Tab-separated table of N, CA and C in Angstrom:
chain	number	residue	atom	x	y	z
A	12	MET	N	161.351	-96.649	-100.675
A	12	MET	CA	162.066	-97.889	-100.338
A	12	MET	C	163.477	-97.551	-99.893
A	13	ASN	N	163.965	-98.281	-98.909
A	13	ASN	CA	165.315	-98.099	-98.385
A	13	ASN	C	166.329	-98.650	-99.390
A	14	PRO	N	167.247	-97.814	-99.899
A	14	PRO	CA	168.232	-98.303	-100.871
A	14	PRO	C	169.151	-99.391	-100.322
A	15	LEU	N	169.213	-99.526	-99.014
A	15	LEU	CA	170.064	-100.554	-98.409
A	15	LEU	C	169.320	-101.882	-98.216
A	16	ALA	N	168.019	-101.907	-98.523
A	16	ALA	CA	167.208	-103.107	-98.284
A	16	ALA	C	167.721	-104.316	-99.037
A	17	SER	N	168.246	-104.151	-100.223
A	17	SER	CA	168.699	-105.293	-101.012
A	17	SER	C	170.181	-105.612	-100.811
A	18	PHE	N	170.856	-104.849	-99.959
A	18	PHE	CA	172.283	-105.043	-99.744
A	18	PHE	C	172.542	-106.313	-98.939
A	19	GLU	N	173.473	-107.121	-99.426
A	19	GLU	CA	173.866	-108.325	-98.710
A	19	GLU	C	175.374	-108.341	-98.525
A	20	ILE	N	175.813	-108.737	-97.373
A	20	ILE	CA	177.234	-108.844	-97.068
A	20	ILE	C	177.783	-110.066	-97.789
A	21	ASP	N	178.955	-109.909	-98.411
A	21	ASP	CA	179.632	-111.020	-99.087
A	21	ASP	C	180.778	-111.496	-98.177
A	22	TYR	N	180.517	-112.538	-97.420
A	22	TYR	CA	181.508	-113.028	-96.463
A	22	TYR	C	182.665	-113.748	-97.149
A	23	ASN	N	182.549	-114.039	-98.423
A	23	ASN	CA	183.617	-114.715	-99.162
A	23	ASN	C	184.507	-113.760	-99.941
A	24	SER	N	184.238	-112.451	-99.860
A	24	SER	CA	184.972	-111.479	-100.665
A	24	SER	C	186.384	-111.213	-100.152
A	25	GLY	N	186.635	-111.501	-98.906
A	25	GLY	CA	187.922	-111.183	-98.318
A	25	GLY	C	188.016	-109.731	-97.860
A	26	LEU	N	186.982	-108.952	-98.133
A	26	LEU	CA	186.929	-107.538	-97.746
A	26	LEU	C	186.209	-107.450	-96.406
A	27	PRO	N	186.798	-106.731	-95.425
A	27	PRO	CA	186.127	-106.615	-94.138
A	27	PRO	C	184.699	-106.089	-94.281
A	28	VAL	N	183.825	-106.577	-93.430
A	28	VAL	CA	182.399	-106.234	-93.493
A	28	VAL	C	182.199	-104.729	-93.371
A	29	TRP	N	182.928	-104.085	-92.475
A	29	TRP	CA	182.720	-102.633	-92.285
A	29	TRP	C	183.068	-101.865	-93.558
A	30	ILE	N	184.043	-102.329	-94.317
A	30	ILE	CA	184.399	-101.661	-95.571
A	30	ILE	C	183.309	-101.906	-96.621
A	31	GLN	N	182.752	-103.116	-96.641
A	31	GLN	CA	181.648	-103.377	-97.569
A	31	GLN	C	180.469	-102.451	-97.285
A	32	VAL	N	180.148	-102.263	-96.020
A	32	VAL	CA	179.042	-101.388	-95.636
A	32	VAL	C	179.366	-99.954	-96.030
A	33	LYS	N	180.567	-99.528	-95.685
A	33	LYS	CA	180.985	-98.152	-96.014
A	33	LYS	C	180.946	-97.901	-97.516
A	34	ASN	N	181.515	-98.819	-98.286
A	34	ASN	CA	181.564	-98.652	-99.734
A	34	ASN	C	180.179	-98.644	-100.338
A	35	ARG	N	179.291	-99.476	-99.828
A	35	ARG	CA	177.931	-99.533	-100.380
A	35	ARG	C	177.205	-98.201	-100.126
A	36	ILE	N	177.328	-97.679	-98.914
A	36	ILE	CA	176.662	-96.421	-98.598
A	36	ILE	C	177.271	-95.274	-99.427
A	37	ALA	N	178.599	-95.260	-99.544
A	37	ALA	CA	179.267	-94.226	-100.353
A	37	ALA	C	178.794	-94.322	-101.803
A	38	TYR	N	178.670	-95.533	-102.323
A	38	TYR	CA	178.176	-95.742	-103.687
A	38	TYR	C	176.752	-95.204	-103.835
A	39	LEU	N	175.886	-95.544	-102.879
A	39	LEU	CA	174.493	-95.116	-102.934
A	39	LEU	C	174.367	-93.594	-102.869
A	40	ILE	N	175.229	-92.964	-102.085
A	40	ILE	CA	175.236	-91.504	-102.014
A	40	ILE	C	175.712	-90.934	-103.362
A	41	GLY	N	176.798	-91.485	-103.886
A	41	GLY	CA	177.331	-91.014	-105.159
A	41	GLY	C	176.373	-91.227	-106.315
A	42	ALA	N	175.589	-92.299	-106.244
A	42	ALA	CA	174.644	-92.619	-107.313
A	42	ALA	C	173.325	-91.848	-107.157
A	43	GLY	N	173.205	-91.106	-106.067
A	43	GLY	CA	171.984	-90.304	-105.875
A	43	GLY	C	170.843	-91.031	-105.206
A	44	GLU	N	171.083	-92.273	-104.782
A	44	GLU	CA	170.028	-93.014	-104.070
A	44	GLU	C	169.739	-92.368	-102.715
A	45	PHE	N	170.780	-91.814	-102.086
A	45	PHE	CA	170.648	-90.996	-100.887
A	45	PHE	C	171.084	-89.595	-101.273
A	46	GLY	N	170.224	-88.616	-101.102
A	46	GLY	CA	170.557	-87.241	-101.464
A	46	GLY	C	170.997	-86.441	-100.261
A	47	VAL	N	171.552	-85.264	-100.529
A	47	VAL	CA	171.976	-84.362	-99.473
A	47	VAL	C	170.793	-84.091	-98.542
A	48	GLY	N	171.040	-84.282	-97.254
A	48	GLY	CA	170.002	-84.051	-96.258
A	48	GLY	C	169.187	-85.285	-95.895
A	49	ASP	N	169.302	-86.347	-96.700
A	49	ASP	CA	168.569	-87.580	-96.375
A	49	ASP	C	169.122	-88.192	-95.098
A	50	GLN	N	168.237	-88.744	-94.302
A	50	GLN	CA	168.646	-89.400	-93.068
A	50	GLN	C	168.931	-90.868	-93.355
A	51	LEU	N	170.067	-91.347	-92.836
A	51	LEU	CA	170.415	-92.753	-92.960
A	51	LEU	C	169.807	-93.533	-91.801
A	52	PRO	N	169.703	-94.843	-91.961
A	52	PRO	CA	169.218	-95.665	-90.829
A	52	PRO	C	170.142	-95.485	-89.628
A	53	THR	N	169.620	-95.664	-88.447
A	53	THR	CA	170.477	-95.601	-87.264
A	53	THR	C	171.465	-96.752	-87.311
A	54	VAL	N	172.541	-96.592	-86.576
A	54	VAL	CA	173.562	-97.632	-86.511
A	54	VAL	C	172.922	-98.933	-86.026
A	55	ARG	N	172.117	-98.828	-84.987
A	55	ARG	CA	171.479	-100.025	-84.442
A	55	ARG	C	170.534	-100.697	-85.440
A	56	SER	N	169.702	-99.909	-86.107
A	56	SER	CA	168.734	-100.523	-87.021
A	56	SER	C	169.424	-101.134	-88.227
A	57	LEU	N	170.481	-100.506	-88.735
A	57	LEU	CA	171.201	-101.079	-89.863
A	57	LEU	C	171.920	-102.352	-89.447
A	58	ALA	N	172.483	-102.352	-88.233
A	58	ALA	CA	173.151	-103.554	-87.732
A	58	ALA	C	172.153	-104.710	-87.637
A	59	ILE	N	170.947	-104.413	-87.167
A	59	ILE	CA	169.911	-105.448	-87.052
A	59	ILE	C	169.508	-105.931	-88.450
A	60	ASP	N	169.255	-104.970	-89.370
A	60	ASP	CA	168.835	-105.318	-90.725
A	60	ASP	C	169.848	-106.197	-91.438
A	61	LEU	N	171.153	-105.892	-91.240
A	61	LEU	CA	172.221	-106.633	-91.932
A	61	LEU	C	172.714	-107.830	-91.119
A	62	ASP	N	172.188	-107.962	-89.904
A	62	ASP	CA	172.593	-109.052	-88.986
A	62	ASP	C	174.101	-109.036	-88.762
A	63	ILE	N	174.606	-107.834	-88.433
A	63	ILE	CA	176.014	-107.664	-88.118
A	63	ILE	C	176.143	-106.862	-86.820
A	64	SER	N	177.355	-106.744	-86.326
A	64	SER	CA	177.609	-106.056	-85.093
A	64	SER	C	177.360	-104.549	-85.188
A	65	TYR	N	176.845	-104.002	-84.118
A	65	TYR	CA	176.682	-102.542	-83.990
A	65	TYR	C	178.026	-101.852	-84.238
A	66	ASN	N	179.098	-102.410	-83.669
A	66	ASN	CA	180.424	-101.801	-83.819
A	66	ASN	C	180.890	-101.767	-85.279
A	67	THR	N	180.500	-102.763	-86.059
A	67	THR	CA	180.860	-102.824	-87.476
A	67	THR	C	180.220	-101.670	-88.235
A	68	VAL	N	178.931	-101.461	-88.022
A	68	VAL	CA	178.224	-100.360	-88.672
A	68	VAL	C	178.764	-99.023	-88.177
A	69	ASN	N	179.022	-98.929	-86.881
A	69	ASN	CA	179.536	-97.701	-86.315
A	69	ASN	C	180.870	-97.328	-86.944
A	70	ARG	N	181.721	-98.317	-87.168
A	70	ARG	CA	183.031	-98.070	-87.788
A	70	ARG	C	182.845	-97.547	-89.220
A	71	ALA	N	181.924	-98.139	-89.958
A	71	ALA	CA	181.651	-97.680	-91.332
A	71	ALA	C	181.135	-96.238	-91.305
A	72	TYR	N	180.205	-95.943	-90.412
A	72	TYR	CA	179.655	-94.582	-90.319
A	72	TYR	C	180.737	-93.591	-89.925
A	73	MET	N	181.597	-93.943	-88.990
A	73	MET	CA	182.682	-93.036	-88.574
A	73	MET	C	183.601	-92.718	-89.739
A	74	ASP	N	183.924	-93.732	-90.549
A	74	ASP	CA	184.799	-93.525	-91.700
A	74	ASP	C	184.100	-92.655	-92.751
A	75	LEU	N	182.819	-92.909	-92.982
A	75	LEU	CA	182.058	-92.082	-93.931
A	75	LEU	C	181.993	-90.634	-93.451
A	76	GLU	N	181.872	-90.446	-92.163
A	76	GLU	CA	181.839	-89.074	-91.630
A	76	GLU	C	183.202	-88.409	-91.778
A	77	ARG	N	184.266	-89.157	-91.533
A	77	ARG	CA	185.629	-88.611	-91.683
A	77	ARG	C	185.876	-88.210	-93.125
A	78	GLU	N	185.308	-88.964	-94.092
A	78	GLU	CA	185.513	-88.675	-95.503
A	78	GLU	C	184.535	-87.625	-96.034
A	79	GLY	N	183.603	-87.156	-95.180
A	79	GLY	CA	182.715	-86.072	-95.554
A	79	GLY	C	181.417	-86.488	-96.245
A	80	TYR	N	181.089	-87.759	-96.227
A	80	TYR	CA	179.847	-88.241	-96.852
A	80	TYR	C	178.635	-87.965	-95.978
A	81	ILE	N	178.812	-88.089	-94.664
A	81	ILE	CA	177.687	-87.995	-93.743
A	81	ILE	C	178.065	-87.146	-92.540
A	82	SER	N	177.060	-86.756	-91.785
A	82	SER	CA	177.239	-85.985	-90.570
A	82	SER	C	176.258	-86.512	-89.541
A	83	THR	N	176.753	-86.724	-88.326
A	83	THR	CA	175.909	-87.211	-87.270
A	83	THR	C	175.566	-86.040	-86.348
A	84	ARG	N	174.287	-85.868	-86.078
A	84	ARG	CA	173.820	-84.818	-85.183
A	84	ARG	C	173.261	-85.488	-83.942
A	85	LYS	N	173.917	-85.280	-82.832
A	85	LYS	CA	173.543	-85.942	-81.586
A	85	LYS	C	172.049	-85.763	-81.296
A	86	GLY	N	171.401	-86.882	-81.099
A	86	GLY	CA	169.969	-86.879	-80.777
A	86	GLY	C	169.047	-86.729	-81.979
A	87	ARG	N	169.602	-86.447	-83.162
A	87	ARG	CA	168.759	-86.237	-84.347
A	87	ARG	C	168.960	-87.331	-85.383
A	88	GLY	N	170.189	-87.832	-85.527
A	88	GLY	CA	170.436	-88.877	-86.494
A	88	GLY	C	171.645	-88.599	-87.364
A	89	THR	N	171.781	-89.405	-88.399
A	89	THR	CA	172.907	-89.309	-89.335
A	89	THR	C	172.351	-88.925	-90.717
A	90	PHE	N	172.972	-87.908	-91.311
A	90	PHE	CA	172.457	-87.330	-92.546
A	90	PHE	C	173.544	-87.239	-93.605
A	91	VAL	N	173.129	-87.328	-94.874
A	91	VAL	CA	174.038	-87.174	-95.991
A	91	VAL	C	174.396	-85.700	-96.094
A	92	THR	N	175.710	-85.414	-96.257
A	92	THR	CA	176.178	-84.056	-96.390
A	92	THR	C	176.574	-83.772	-97.825
A	93	GLU	N	176.719	-82.501	-98.139
A	93	GLU	CA	177.203	-82.105	-99.450
A	93	GLU	C	178.715	-82.108	-99.383
A	94	ARG	N	179.328	-82.848	-100.285
A	94	ARG	CA	180.798	-82.945	-100.294
A	94	ARG	C	181.336	-81.919	-101.268
A	95	HIS	N	182.391	-81.235	-100.855
A	95	HIS	CA	182.999	-80.209	-101.678
A	95	HIS	C	184.397	-80.570	-102.136
A	96	ASP	N	184.890	-81.740	-101.750
A	96	ASP	CA	186.257	-82.082	-102.115
A	96	ASP	C	186.322	-82.648	-103.528
A	97	VAL	N	187.539	-82.818	-104.016
A	97	VAL	CA	187.770	-83.297	-105.385
A	97	VAL	C	187.272	-84.721	-105.567
A	98	GLY	N	187.295	-85.528	-104.522
A	98	GLY	CA	186.916	-86.925	-104.633
A	98	GLY	C	185.414	-87.173	-104.639
A	99	ALA	N	184.648	-86.113	-104.463
A	99	ALA	CA	183.194	-86.284	-104.420
A	99	ALA	C	182.653	-86.656	-105.788
A	100	ALA	N	181.621	-87.464	-105.796
A	100	ALA	CA	180.999	-87.863	-107.052
A	100	ALA	C	180.333	-86.649	-107.696
A	101	ARG	N	180.427	-86.551	-108.993
A	101	ARG	CA	179.789	-85.472	-109.736
A	101	ARG	C	178.425	-85.946	-110.221
A	102	ALA	N	177.553	-84.991	-110.439
A	102	ALA	CA	176.201	-85.344	-110.907
A	102	ALA	C	176.250	-86.019	-112.269
A	103	THR	N	177.345	-85.788	-113.019
A	103	THR	CA	177.451	-86.356	-114.367
A	103	THR	C	178.095	-87.738	-114.376
A	104	ASP	N	178.529	-88.220	-113.228
A	104	ASP	CA	179.143	-89.550	-113.167
A	104	ASP	C	178.123	-90.623	-113.552
A	105	THR	N	178.550	-91.567	-114.369
A	105	THR	CA	177.677	-92.685	-114.736
A	105	THR	C	177.785	-93.758	-113.649
A	106	ALA	N	176.884	-94.709	-113.686
A	106	ALA	CA	176.898	-95.801	-112.725
A	106	ALA	C	178.220	-96.583	-112.827
A	107	VAL	N	178.733	-96.742	-114.050
A	107	VAL	CA	179.990	-97.464	-114.234
A	107	VAL	C	181.145	-96.676	-113.613
A	108	GLU	N	181.148	-95.362	-113.820
A	108	GLU	CA	182.221	-94.540	-113.227
A	108	GLU	C	182.172	-94.624	-111.702
A	109	LEU	N	180.970	-94.654	-111.137
A	109	LEU	CA	180.835	-94.757	-109.692
A	109	LEU	C	181.333	-96.124	-109.203
A	110	LEU	N	181.084	-97.175	-109.988
A	110	LEU	CA	181.604	-98.490	-109.639
A	110	LEU	C	183.124	-98.532	-109.679
A	111	VAL	N	183.699	-97.851	-110.688
A	111	VAL	CA	185.177	-97.782	-110.773
A	111	VAL	C	185.720	-97.016	-109.571
A	112	ASP	N	185.059	-95.925	-109.201
A	112	ASP	CA	185.476	-95.168	-108.015
A	112	ASP	C	185.433	-96.069	-106.769
A	113	ASP	N	184.381	-96.867	-106.679
A	113	ASP	CA	184.229	-97.790	-105.556
A	113	ASP	C	185.333	-98.829	-105.553
A	114	LEU	N	185.685	-99.357	-106.749
A	114	LEU	CA	186.769	-100.317	-106.873
A	114	LEU	C	188.089	-99.693	-106.402
A	115	ILE	N	188.368	-98.493	-106.865
A	115	ILE	CA	189.610	-97.817	-106.486
A	115	ILE	C	189.660	-97.591	-104.993
A	116	ARG	N	188.548	-97.112	-104.419
A	116	ARG	CA	188.483	-96.844	-102.978
A	116	ARG	C	188.685	-98.152	-102.185
A	117	THR	N	188.061	-99.220	-102.637
A	117	THR	CA	188.187	-100.515	-101.948
A	117	THR	C	189.622	-101.020	-102.005
A	118	CYS	N	190.237	-100.920	-103.172
A	118	CYS	CA	191.633	-101.368	-103.311
A	118	CYS	C	192.565	-100.522	-102.457
A	119	ALA	N	192.349	-99.219	-102.450
A	119	ALA	CA	193.178	-98.338	-101.642
A	119	ALA	C	193.010	-98.645	-100.153
A	120	ASN	N	191.774	-98.923	-99.740
A	120	ASN	CA	191.518	-99.298	-98.337
A	120	ASN	C	192.181	-100.612	-97.973
A	121	ALA	N	192.384	-101.477	-98.982
A	121	ALA	CA	193.059	-102.747	-98.751
A	121	ALA	C	194.590	-102.579	-98.787
A	122	GLY	N	195.056	-101.338	-99.021
A	122	GLY	CA	196.479	-101.061	-99.004
A	122	GLY	C	197.171	-101.162	-100.335
A	123	MET	N	196.415	-101.270	-101.413
A	123	MET	CA	197.021	-101.416	-102.740
A	123	MET	C	197.474	-100.065	-103.290
A	124	ALA	N	198.621	-100.050	-103.952
A	124	ALA	CA	199.115	-98.865	-104.619
A	124	ALA	C	198.420	-98.737	-105.979
A	125	ASP	N	198.437	-97.533	-106.546
A	125	ASP	CA	197.782	-97.291	-107.833
A	125	ASP	C	198.284	-98.246	-108.920
A	126	ASP	N	199.603	-98.460	-108.975
A	126	ASP	CA	200.157	-99.374	-109.987
A	126	ASP	C	199.648	-100.807	-109.801
A	127	ASP	N	199.475	-101.214	-108.563
A	127	ASP	CA	198.957	-102.555	-108.279
A	127	ASP	C	197.489	-102.697	-108.694
A	128	ILE	N	196.724	-101.607	-108.509
A	128	ILE	CA	195.318	-101.625	-108.932
A	128	ILE	C	195.235	-101.754	-110.442
A	129	LEU	N	196.044	-100.982	-111.164
A	129	LEU	CA	196.074	-101.089	-112.622
A	129	LEU	C	196.487	-102.484	-113.057
A	130	ALA	N	197.512	-103.051	-112.426
A	130	ALA	CA	197.984	-104.388	-112.788
A	130	ALA	C	196.886	-105.419	-112.547
A	131	LEU	N	196.154	-105.278	-111.466
A	131	LEU	CA	195.061	-106.207	-111.157
A	131	LEU	C	193.990	-106.144	-112.238
A	132	VAL	N	193.579	-104.929	-112.612
A	132	VAL	CA	192.537	-104.771	-113.637
A	132	VAL	C	193.037	-105.330	-114.976
A	133	GLU	N	194.272	-105.025	-115.348
A	133	GLU	CA	194.821	-105.551	-116.592
A	133	GLU	C	194.865	-107.079	-116.578
A	134	ALA	N	195.253	-107.656	-115.453
A	134	ALA	CA	195.306	-109.123	-115.359
A	134	ALA	C	193.922	-109.730	-115.487
A	135	ARG	N	192.920	-109.099	-114.865
A	135	ARG	CA	191.555	-109.623	-114.943
A	135	ARG	C	190.992	-109.502	-116.372
A	136	LEU	N	191.324	-108.392	-117.034
A	136	LEU	CA	190.894	-108.243	-118.440
A	136	LEU	C	191.558	-109.297	-119.318
A	137	ALA	N	192.826	-109.551	-119.103
A	137	ALA	CA	193.539	-110.564	-119.885
A	137	ALA	C	192.940	-111.945	-119.631
A	138	GLN	N	192.603	-112.228	-118.380
A	138	GLN	CA	191.991	-113.515	-118.035
A	138	GLN	C	190.630	-113.642	-118.713
A	139	LYS	N	189.862	-112.571	-118.730
A	139	LYS	CA	188.550	-112.580	-119.361
A	139	LYS	C	188.675	-112.861	-120.852
A	140	LYS	N	189.647	-112.227	-121.495
A	140	LYS	CA	189.864	-112.447	-122.928
A	140	LYS	C	190.269	-113.907	-123.194
A	141	LEU	N	191.102	-114.443	-122.317
A	141	LEU	CA	191.535	-115.843	-122.447
A	141	LEU	C	190.368	-116.790	-122.345
A	142	VAL	N	189.510	-116.577	-121.360
A	142	VAL	CA	188.339	-117.421	-121.155
A	142	VAL	C	187.380	-117.273	-122.327
A	143	ALA	N	187.179	-116.038	-122.797
A	143	ALA	CA	186.278	-115.799	-123.914
A	143	ALA	C	186.806	-116.471	-125.195
A	144	GLY	N	188.134	-116.528	-125.337
A	144	GLY	CA	188.725	-117.158	-126.511
A	144	GLY	C	188.534	-118.662	-126.531
A	145	ARG	N	188.343	-119.261	-125.374
A	145	ARG	CA	188.125	-120.717	-125.285
A	145	ARG	C	186.670	-121.082	-125.517
A	146	ALA	N	185.799	-120.130	-125.354
A	146	ALA	CA	184.352	-120.429	-125.472
A	146	ALA	C	183.876	-120.564	-126.889
């Protein structure tokens, strides 16, 4: 089964669609749903499946390639590569750790500084505690 089959774009998130696609694929690679050497869907087929622009998927793929997640081989397709940098997911990462990595990457892509990311998480935790206290 295609790990992207259940992926849906959240048009209300405020996050650009290409970043949502990029982050989802990076998450799936980090979580082991796509392994090293696995072929990803073509840009065209993924665009059709997600009902989004070819250019949107292409931008996500280009960014993933720049970050070392994937490699495109002309005439052969796009494949998951083995990442050797410090930011690569480790085999021991839990699903929650991968989600946190995805959150940090998303916030950084939105231009947030590390201190702002921490403040946002702390504010959301405080809000959750407040709501839970009323229940």
